[in-house]
Tab-separated table of C-alpha atoms in Angstrom:
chain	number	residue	atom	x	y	z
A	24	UNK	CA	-45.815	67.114	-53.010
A	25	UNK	CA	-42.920	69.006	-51.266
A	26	UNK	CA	-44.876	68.056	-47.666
A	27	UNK	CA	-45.086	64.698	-48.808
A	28	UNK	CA	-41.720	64.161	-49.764
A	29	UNK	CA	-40.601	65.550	-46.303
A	30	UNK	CA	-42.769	63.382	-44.177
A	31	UNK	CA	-41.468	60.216	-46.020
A	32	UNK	CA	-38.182	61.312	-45.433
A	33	UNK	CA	-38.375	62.320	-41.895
A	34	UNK	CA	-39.938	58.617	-41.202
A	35	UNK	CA	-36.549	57.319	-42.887
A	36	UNK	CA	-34.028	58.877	-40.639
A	37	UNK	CA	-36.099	57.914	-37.343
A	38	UNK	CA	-35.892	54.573	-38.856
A	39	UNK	CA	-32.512	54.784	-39.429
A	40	UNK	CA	-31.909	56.298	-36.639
A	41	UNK	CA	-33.821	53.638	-34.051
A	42	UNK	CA	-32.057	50.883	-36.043
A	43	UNK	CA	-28.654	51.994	-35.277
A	44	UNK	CA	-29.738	52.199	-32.252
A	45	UNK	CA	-30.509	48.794	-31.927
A	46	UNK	CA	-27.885	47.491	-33.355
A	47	UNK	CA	-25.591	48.956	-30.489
A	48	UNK	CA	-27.908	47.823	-27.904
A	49	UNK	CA	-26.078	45.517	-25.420
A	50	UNK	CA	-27.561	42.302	-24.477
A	51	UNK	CA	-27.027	40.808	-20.917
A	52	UNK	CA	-26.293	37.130	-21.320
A	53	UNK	CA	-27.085	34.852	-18.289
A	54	UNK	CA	-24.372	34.269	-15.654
A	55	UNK	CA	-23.453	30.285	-15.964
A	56	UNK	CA	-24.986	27.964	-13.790
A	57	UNK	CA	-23.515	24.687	-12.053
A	58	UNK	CA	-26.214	22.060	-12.470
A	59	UNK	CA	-25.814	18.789	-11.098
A	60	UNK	CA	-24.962	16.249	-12.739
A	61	UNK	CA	-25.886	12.638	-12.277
A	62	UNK	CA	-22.224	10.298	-11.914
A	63	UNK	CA	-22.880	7.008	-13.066
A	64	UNK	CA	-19.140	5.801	-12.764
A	65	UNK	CA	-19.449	4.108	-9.296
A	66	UNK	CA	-23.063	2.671	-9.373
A	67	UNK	CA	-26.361	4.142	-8.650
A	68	UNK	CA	-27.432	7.582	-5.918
A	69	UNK	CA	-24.089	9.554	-7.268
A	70	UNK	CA	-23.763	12.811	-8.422
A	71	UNK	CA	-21.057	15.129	-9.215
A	72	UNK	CA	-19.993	17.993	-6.813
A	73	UNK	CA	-20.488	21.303	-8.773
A	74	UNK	CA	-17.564	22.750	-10.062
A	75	UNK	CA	-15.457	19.513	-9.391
A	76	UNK	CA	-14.803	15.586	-10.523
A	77	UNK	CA	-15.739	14.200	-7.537
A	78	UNK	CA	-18.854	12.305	-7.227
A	79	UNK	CA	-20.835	12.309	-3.544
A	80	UNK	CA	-23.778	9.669	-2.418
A	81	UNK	CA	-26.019	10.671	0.106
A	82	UNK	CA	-27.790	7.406	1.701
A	83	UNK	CA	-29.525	6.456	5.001
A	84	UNK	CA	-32.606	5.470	6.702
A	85	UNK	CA	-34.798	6.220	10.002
A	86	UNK	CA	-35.907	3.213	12.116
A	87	UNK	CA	-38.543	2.645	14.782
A	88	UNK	CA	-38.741	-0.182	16.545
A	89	UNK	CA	-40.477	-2.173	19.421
A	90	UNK	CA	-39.140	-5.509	21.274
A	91	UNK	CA	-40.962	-7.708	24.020
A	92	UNK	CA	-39.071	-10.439	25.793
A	93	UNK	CA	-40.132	-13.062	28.173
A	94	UNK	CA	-37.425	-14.445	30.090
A	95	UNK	CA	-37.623	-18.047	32.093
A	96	UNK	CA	-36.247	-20.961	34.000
A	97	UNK	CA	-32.935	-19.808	36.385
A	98	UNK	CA	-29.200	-20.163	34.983
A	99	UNK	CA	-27.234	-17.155	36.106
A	100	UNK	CA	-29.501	-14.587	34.710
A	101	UNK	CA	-30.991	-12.073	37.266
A	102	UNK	CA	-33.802	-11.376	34.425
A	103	UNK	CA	-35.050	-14.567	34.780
A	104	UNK	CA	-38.803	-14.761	35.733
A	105	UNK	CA	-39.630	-11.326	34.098
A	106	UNK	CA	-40.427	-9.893	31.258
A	107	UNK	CA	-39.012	-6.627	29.372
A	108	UNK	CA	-40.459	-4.441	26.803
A	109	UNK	CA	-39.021	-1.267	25.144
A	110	UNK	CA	-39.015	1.338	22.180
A	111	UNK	CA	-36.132	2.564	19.834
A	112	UNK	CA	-35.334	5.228	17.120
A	113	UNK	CA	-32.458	4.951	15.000
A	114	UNK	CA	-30.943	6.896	12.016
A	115	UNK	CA	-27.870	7.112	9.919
A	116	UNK	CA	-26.848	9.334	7.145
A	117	UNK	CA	-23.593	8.241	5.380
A	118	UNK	CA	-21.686	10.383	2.829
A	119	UNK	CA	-19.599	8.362	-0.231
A	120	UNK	CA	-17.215	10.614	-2.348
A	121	UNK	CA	-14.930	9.742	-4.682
A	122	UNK	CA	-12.921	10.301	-7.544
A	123	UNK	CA	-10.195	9.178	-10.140
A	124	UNK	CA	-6.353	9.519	-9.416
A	125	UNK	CA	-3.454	8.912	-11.024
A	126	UNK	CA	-2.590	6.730	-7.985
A	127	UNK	CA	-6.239	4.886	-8.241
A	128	UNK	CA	-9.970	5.790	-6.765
A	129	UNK	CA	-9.873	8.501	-3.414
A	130	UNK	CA	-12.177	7.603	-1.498
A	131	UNK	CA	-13.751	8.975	1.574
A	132	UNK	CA	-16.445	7.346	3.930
A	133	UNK	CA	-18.348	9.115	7.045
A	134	UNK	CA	-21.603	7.413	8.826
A	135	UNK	CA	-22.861	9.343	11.220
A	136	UNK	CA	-25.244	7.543	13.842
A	137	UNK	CA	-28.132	8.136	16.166
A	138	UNK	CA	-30.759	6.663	18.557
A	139	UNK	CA	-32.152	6.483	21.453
A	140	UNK	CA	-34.140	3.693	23.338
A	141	UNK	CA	-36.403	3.319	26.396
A	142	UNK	CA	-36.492	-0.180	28.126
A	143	UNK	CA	-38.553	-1.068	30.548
A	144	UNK	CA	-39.351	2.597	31.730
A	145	UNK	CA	-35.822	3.527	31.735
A	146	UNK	CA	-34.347	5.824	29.056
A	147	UNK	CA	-31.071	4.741	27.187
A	148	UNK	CA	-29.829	7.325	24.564
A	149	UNK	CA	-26.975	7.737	22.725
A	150	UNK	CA	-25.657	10.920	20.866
A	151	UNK	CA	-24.917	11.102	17.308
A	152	UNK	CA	-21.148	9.710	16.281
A	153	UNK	CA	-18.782	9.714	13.629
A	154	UNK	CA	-16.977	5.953	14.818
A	155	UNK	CA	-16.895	4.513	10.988
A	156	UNK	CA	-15.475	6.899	9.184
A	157	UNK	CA	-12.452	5.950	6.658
A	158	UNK	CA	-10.118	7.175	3.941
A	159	UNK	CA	-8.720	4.690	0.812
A	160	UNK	CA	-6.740	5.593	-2.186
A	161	UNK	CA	-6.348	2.260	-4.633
A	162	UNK	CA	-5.910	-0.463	-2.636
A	163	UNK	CA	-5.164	1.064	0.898
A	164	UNK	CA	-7.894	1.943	3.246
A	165	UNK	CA	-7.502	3.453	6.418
A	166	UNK	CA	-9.760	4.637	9.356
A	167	UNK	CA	-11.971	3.418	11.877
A	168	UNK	CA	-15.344	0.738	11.055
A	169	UNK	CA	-16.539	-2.692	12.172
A	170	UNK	CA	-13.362	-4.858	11.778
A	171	UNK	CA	-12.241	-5.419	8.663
A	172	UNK	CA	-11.727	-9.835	9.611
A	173	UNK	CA	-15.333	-10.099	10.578
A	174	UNK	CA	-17.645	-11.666	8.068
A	175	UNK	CA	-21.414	-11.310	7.193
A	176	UNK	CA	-24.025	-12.404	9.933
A	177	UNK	CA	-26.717	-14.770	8.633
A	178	UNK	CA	-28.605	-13.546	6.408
A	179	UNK	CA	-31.876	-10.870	7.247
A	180	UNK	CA	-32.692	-10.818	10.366
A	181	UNK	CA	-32.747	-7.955	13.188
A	182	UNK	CA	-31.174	-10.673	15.507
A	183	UNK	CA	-27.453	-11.396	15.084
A	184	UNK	CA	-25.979	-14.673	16.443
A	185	UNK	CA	-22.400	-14.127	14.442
A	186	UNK	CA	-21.007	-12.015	17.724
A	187	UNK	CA	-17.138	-12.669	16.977
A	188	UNK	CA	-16.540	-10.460	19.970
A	189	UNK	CA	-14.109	-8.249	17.465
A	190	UNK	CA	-15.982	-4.822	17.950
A	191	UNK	CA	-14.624	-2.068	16.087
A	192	UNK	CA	-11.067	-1.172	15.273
A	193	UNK	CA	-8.843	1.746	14.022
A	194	UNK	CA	-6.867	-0.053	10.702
A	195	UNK	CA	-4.542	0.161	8.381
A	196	UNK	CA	-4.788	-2.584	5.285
A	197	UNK	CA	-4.076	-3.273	1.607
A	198	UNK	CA	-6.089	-5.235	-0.549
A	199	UNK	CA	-5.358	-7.191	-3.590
A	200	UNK	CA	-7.972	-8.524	-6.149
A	201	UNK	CA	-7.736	-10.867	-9.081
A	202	UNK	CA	-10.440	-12.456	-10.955
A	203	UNK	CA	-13.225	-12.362	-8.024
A	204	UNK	CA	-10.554	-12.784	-5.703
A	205	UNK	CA	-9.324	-10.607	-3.268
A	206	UNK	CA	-7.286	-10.410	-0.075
A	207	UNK	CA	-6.651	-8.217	2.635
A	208	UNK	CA	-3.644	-7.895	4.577
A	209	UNK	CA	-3.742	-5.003	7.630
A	210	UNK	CA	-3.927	-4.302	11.459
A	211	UNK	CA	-4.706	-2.241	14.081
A	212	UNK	CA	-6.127	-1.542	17.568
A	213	UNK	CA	-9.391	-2.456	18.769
A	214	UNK	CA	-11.909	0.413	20.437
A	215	UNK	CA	-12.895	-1.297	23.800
A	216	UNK	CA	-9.169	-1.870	24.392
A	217	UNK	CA	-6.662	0.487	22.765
A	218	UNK	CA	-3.300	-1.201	24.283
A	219	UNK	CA	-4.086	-4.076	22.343
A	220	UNK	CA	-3.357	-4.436	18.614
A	221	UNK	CA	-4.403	-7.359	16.477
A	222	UNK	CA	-3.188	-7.857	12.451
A	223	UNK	CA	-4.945	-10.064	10.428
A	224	UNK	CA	-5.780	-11.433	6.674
A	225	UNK	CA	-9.036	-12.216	5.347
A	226	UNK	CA	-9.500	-13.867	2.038
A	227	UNK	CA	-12.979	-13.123	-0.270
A	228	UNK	CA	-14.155	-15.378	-3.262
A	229	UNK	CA	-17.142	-13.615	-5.553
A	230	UNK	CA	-18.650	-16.320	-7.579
A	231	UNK	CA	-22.008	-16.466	-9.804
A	232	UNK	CA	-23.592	-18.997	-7.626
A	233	UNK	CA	-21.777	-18.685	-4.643
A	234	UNK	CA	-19.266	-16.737	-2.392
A	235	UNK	CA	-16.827	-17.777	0.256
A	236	UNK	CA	-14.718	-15.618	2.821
A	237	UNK	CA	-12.162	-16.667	5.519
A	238	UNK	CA	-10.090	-14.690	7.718
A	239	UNK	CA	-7.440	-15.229	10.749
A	240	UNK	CA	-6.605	-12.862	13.416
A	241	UNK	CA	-3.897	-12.726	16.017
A	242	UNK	CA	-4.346	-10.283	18.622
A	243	UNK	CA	-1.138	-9.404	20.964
A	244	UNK	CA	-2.222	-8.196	24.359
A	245	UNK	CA	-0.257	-5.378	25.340
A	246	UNK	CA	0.881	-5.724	29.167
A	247	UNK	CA	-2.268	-7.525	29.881
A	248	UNK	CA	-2.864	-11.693	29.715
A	249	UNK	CA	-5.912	-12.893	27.503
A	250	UNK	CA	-7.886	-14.835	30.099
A	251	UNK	CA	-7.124	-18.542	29.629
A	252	UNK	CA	-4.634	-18.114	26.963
A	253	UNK	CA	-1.329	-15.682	27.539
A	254	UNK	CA	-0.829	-12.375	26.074
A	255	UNK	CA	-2.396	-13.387	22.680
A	256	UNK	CA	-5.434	-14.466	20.602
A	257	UNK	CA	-6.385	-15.968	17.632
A	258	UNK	CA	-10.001	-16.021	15.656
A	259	UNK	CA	-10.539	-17.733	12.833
A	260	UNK	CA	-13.932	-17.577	10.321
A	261	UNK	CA	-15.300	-18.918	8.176
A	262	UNK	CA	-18.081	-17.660	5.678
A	263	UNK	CA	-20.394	-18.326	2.624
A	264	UNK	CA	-23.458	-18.450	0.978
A	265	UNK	CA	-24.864	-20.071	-1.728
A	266	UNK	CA	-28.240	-19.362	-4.332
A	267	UNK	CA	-29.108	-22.493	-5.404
A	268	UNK	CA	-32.123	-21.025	-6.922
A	269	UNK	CA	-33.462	-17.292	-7.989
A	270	UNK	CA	-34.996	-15.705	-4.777
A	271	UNK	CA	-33.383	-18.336	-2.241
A	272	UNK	CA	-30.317	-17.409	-0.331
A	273	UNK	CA	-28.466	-20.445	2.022
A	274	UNK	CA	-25.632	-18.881	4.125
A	275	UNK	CA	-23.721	-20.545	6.821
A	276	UNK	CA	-20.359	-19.465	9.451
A	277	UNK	CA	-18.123	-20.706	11.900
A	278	UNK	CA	-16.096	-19.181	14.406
A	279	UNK	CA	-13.343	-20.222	16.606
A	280	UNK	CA	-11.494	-18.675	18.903
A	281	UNK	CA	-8.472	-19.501	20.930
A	282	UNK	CA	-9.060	-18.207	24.264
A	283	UNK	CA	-11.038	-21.023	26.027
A	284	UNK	CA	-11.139	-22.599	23.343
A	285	UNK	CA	-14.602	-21.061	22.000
A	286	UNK	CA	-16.915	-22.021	18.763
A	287	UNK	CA	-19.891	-20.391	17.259
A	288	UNK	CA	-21.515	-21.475	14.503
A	289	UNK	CA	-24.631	-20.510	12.312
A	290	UNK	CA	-26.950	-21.490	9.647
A	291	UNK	CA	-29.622	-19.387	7.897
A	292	UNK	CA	-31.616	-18.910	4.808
A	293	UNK	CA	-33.551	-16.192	2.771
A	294	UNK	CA	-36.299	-16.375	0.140
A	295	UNK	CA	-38.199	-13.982	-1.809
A	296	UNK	CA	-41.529	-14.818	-1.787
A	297	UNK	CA	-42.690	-12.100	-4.245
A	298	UNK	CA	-41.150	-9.042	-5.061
A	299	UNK	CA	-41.977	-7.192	-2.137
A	300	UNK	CA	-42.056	-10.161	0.656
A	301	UNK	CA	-39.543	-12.446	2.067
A	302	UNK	CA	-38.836	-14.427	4.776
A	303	UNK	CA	-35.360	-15.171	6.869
A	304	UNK	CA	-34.637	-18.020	9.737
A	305	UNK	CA	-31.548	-19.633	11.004
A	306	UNK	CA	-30.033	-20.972	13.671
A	307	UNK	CA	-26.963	-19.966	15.897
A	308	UNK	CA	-24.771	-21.931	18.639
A	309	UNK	CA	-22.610	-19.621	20.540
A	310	UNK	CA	-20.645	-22.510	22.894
A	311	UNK	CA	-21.061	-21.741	26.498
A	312	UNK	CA	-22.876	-17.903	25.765
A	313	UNK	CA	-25.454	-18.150	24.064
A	314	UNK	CA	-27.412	-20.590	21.134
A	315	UNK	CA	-31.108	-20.161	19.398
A	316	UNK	CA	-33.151	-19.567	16.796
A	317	UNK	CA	-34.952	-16.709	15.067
A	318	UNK	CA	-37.667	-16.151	11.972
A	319	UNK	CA	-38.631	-12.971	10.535
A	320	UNK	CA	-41.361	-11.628	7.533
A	321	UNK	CA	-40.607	-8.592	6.166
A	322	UNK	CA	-42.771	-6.658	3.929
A	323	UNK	CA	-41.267	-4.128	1.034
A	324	UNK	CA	-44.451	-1.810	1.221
A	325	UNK	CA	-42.891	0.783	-1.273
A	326	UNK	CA	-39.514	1.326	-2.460
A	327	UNK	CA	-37.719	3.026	0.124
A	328	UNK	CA	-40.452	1.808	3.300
A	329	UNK	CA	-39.687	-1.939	4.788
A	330	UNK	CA	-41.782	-3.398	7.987
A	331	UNK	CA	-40.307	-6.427	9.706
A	332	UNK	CA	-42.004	-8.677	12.147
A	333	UNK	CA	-39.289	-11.040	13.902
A	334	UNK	CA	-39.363	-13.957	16.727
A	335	UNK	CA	-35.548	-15.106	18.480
A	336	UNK	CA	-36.171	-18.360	21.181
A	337	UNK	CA	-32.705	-18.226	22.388
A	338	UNK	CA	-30.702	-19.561	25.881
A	339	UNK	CA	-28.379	-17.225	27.439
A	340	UNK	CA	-26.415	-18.687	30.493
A	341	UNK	CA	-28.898	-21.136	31.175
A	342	UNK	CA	-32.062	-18.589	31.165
A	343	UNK	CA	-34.340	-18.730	28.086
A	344	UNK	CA	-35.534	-16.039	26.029
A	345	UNK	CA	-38.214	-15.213	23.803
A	346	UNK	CA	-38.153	-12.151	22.189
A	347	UNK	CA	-40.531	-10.236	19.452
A	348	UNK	CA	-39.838	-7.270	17.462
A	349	UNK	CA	-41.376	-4.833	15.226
A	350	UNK	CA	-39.166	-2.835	13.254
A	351	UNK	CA	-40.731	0.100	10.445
A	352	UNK	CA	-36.949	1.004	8.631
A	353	UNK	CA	-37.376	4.125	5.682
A	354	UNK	CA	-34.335	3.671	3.740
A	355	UNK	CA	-33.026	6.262	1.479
C-alpha cells in the first residue's frame, strides 16, 4: 500500500508540475497583416492603399491593330495612286487615386502611353510618356491632358472626324456643378505651341435621355499672327447626344473656328445589337480638309477582349481614301 500511495502521488506533482508549466507558456500571436481592401466610394476597380485612406485604380488595355488604304484620283496628295498598309501596338496603363479632404476629393491622374507602328515597310515608334497627367482638389484641376474645351468625337469608331485642331494643353480651371449642370472656367498653353495661351469656358448638361455640351475658346497668339486672322482665335463647339431608345445612341457636333473662317461638322449613331455586338457609322465634313464616312462592327468576345472591324471612304485635299482596319483591344 505504502508503494502505491507513492506512485499516485508522484504522478500528481508531475501533473502539477507540467500544468504550471503550461500555464506560463508564452504564446506567439501573429504579426498584423494589411489586406486590401476593396473602396467602393468612387465607383468600381478601387481599392484602398494599405495602411492609408486613399483609394488607387489600376486600368488599361493592349491593342493590335492592322489598316489598308487605297488612295485615288489627284488633288494635292502625293499618295494618290497608291496604296498603304501597316501594323500597330498600343498600350496604356493609367493610375486613379484619391481621397477625402477637408477642402474636397484629392485627386491624382497619370496615363502612361506606348506604341509603335510599321507603315508601309517603314518603322514609326514612339516611347512610353507621361503627357496626361493631372492633379485636382474639389473643384480645381490642374495639369496637362487633351484640352479641357474639346468635346466627344462621334460615337465608336477607330476613325475620328471631330479634329478641332486643339491638341493638348497644360491648364489651370475650376468647375462648378449644379443639378446635372456644370461649367468650367480655365486656361492655359497649348503643347505644339507654348508662346501661345488660350482661356476658355465650356458648359456640360447630364440629362436622363440626353446630354448637351458647348464650349468657346479664345486663343491670344503670343508675338506671332494666326494666319488669316491677327494675333487671336476663337473655336466654338457644339455637342450632344441623345438615346431615344435602350441600346441606340444618336450623337451629333459642330465646330467653328475663326481663322479662315472654318466649319466641321458630324453626325453618328450607335446600337447594341445584343449584348456583346454593336455597330457605329457617321458622317463628318471637315470644310476645305477633309469630309467622309465610316462604319464599324465590333464584337465583345469576353469581358475584358473587344475585336473591331471598321471601313472610312473619306476625301482629303481632293484625293480619296478608303481605308480598313482591324483592331483586337484587351481592356482591363
Amino acid at each position: 500500500m505504502k508503494l502505491k500511495a507513492l506512485l499516485l502521488g508522484s504522478a500528481a506533482a508531475l501533473i502539477a508540475v507540467s500544468g504550471a508549466h503550461a500555464a506560463d507558456a508564452v504564446v506567439a500571436e501573429p504579426e498584423p497583416m494589411d489586406y486590401v481592401k476593396v473602396c467602393d466610394m468612387y465607383g468600381a476597380g478601387f481599392f484602398y492603399i494599405p495602411g492609408t485612406e486613399t483609394c488607387l485604380r489600376i486600368a488599361g488595355y493592349a491593342q493590335v491593330e492592322y489598316d489598308y488604304s487605297d488612295y485615288s484620283n489627284g488633288g494635292t496628295s502625293t499618295l494618290a495612286g497608291s496604296t498603304q498598309s501597316g501594323a500597330q501596338v498600343e498600350g496604356r496603363v493609367t493610375f486613379l487615386a484619391q481621397s477625402e479632404t477637408d477642402y474636397g476629393t484629392l485627386a491624382s491622374f497619370l496615363r502612361l502611353d506606348g506604341s509603335e507602328s510599321q507603315v508601309s515597310g517603314a518603322n514609326v515608334s514612339t516611347a512610353v510618356d507621361v503627357s496626361n497627367t493631372w492633379i485636382s482638389l474639389g473643384n480645381l484641376s490642374m495639369g496637362h491632358r487633351e484640352h479641357r474645351a474639346a468635346l466627344a468625337a462621334l460615337p465608336g469608331g477607330p476613325f475620328d472626324g471631330n479634329d478641332q485642331n486643339l491638341g493638348d494643353a497644360y491648364y489651370i480651371d475650376y468647375t462648378f456643378a449644379a443639378n446635372g449642370m456644370s461649367a468650367t472656367f480655365g486656361g492655359g498653353a497649348t503643347e505644339n505651341t507654348p508662346d501661345i495661351g488660350n482661356v476658355y469656358l465650356r458648359l456640360d448638361y447630364a440629362g436622363s435621355m440626353y446630354n448637351l455640351a458647348a464650349s468657346i475658346t479664345h486663343v491670344g497668339h503670343v508675338g506671332v499672327a494666326s494666319p488669316g486672322n491677327g494675333d487671336s482665335e476663337q473655336y466654338y463647339n457644339i455637342w450632344g447626344n441623345i438615346t431615344p431608345i435602350e441600346g441606340l445612341t444618336i450623337q451629333g457636333y459642330y465646330n467653328d473656328s475663326s481663322i479662315n473662317n472654318s466649319q466641321r461638322w458630324g453626325i453618328g449613331a450607335s446600337f447594341a445589337v445584343t449584348d456583346s455586338v454593336s455597330v457605329a457609322g457617321g458622317y463628318f465634313d471637315a470644310q476645305r480638309l477633309e469630309k467622309g464616312y465610316f462604319g464599324q462592327v465590333s464584337w465583345a468576345v469576353t469581358p475584358g477582349l473587344a475585336v473591331t472591324v471598321a471601313a472610312e471612304e473619306k476625301e482629303i485635299l481632293g484625293t480619296d481614301e478608303t481605308s480598313f482596319r482591324l483592331r483586337v483591344k484587351r481592356s482591363f
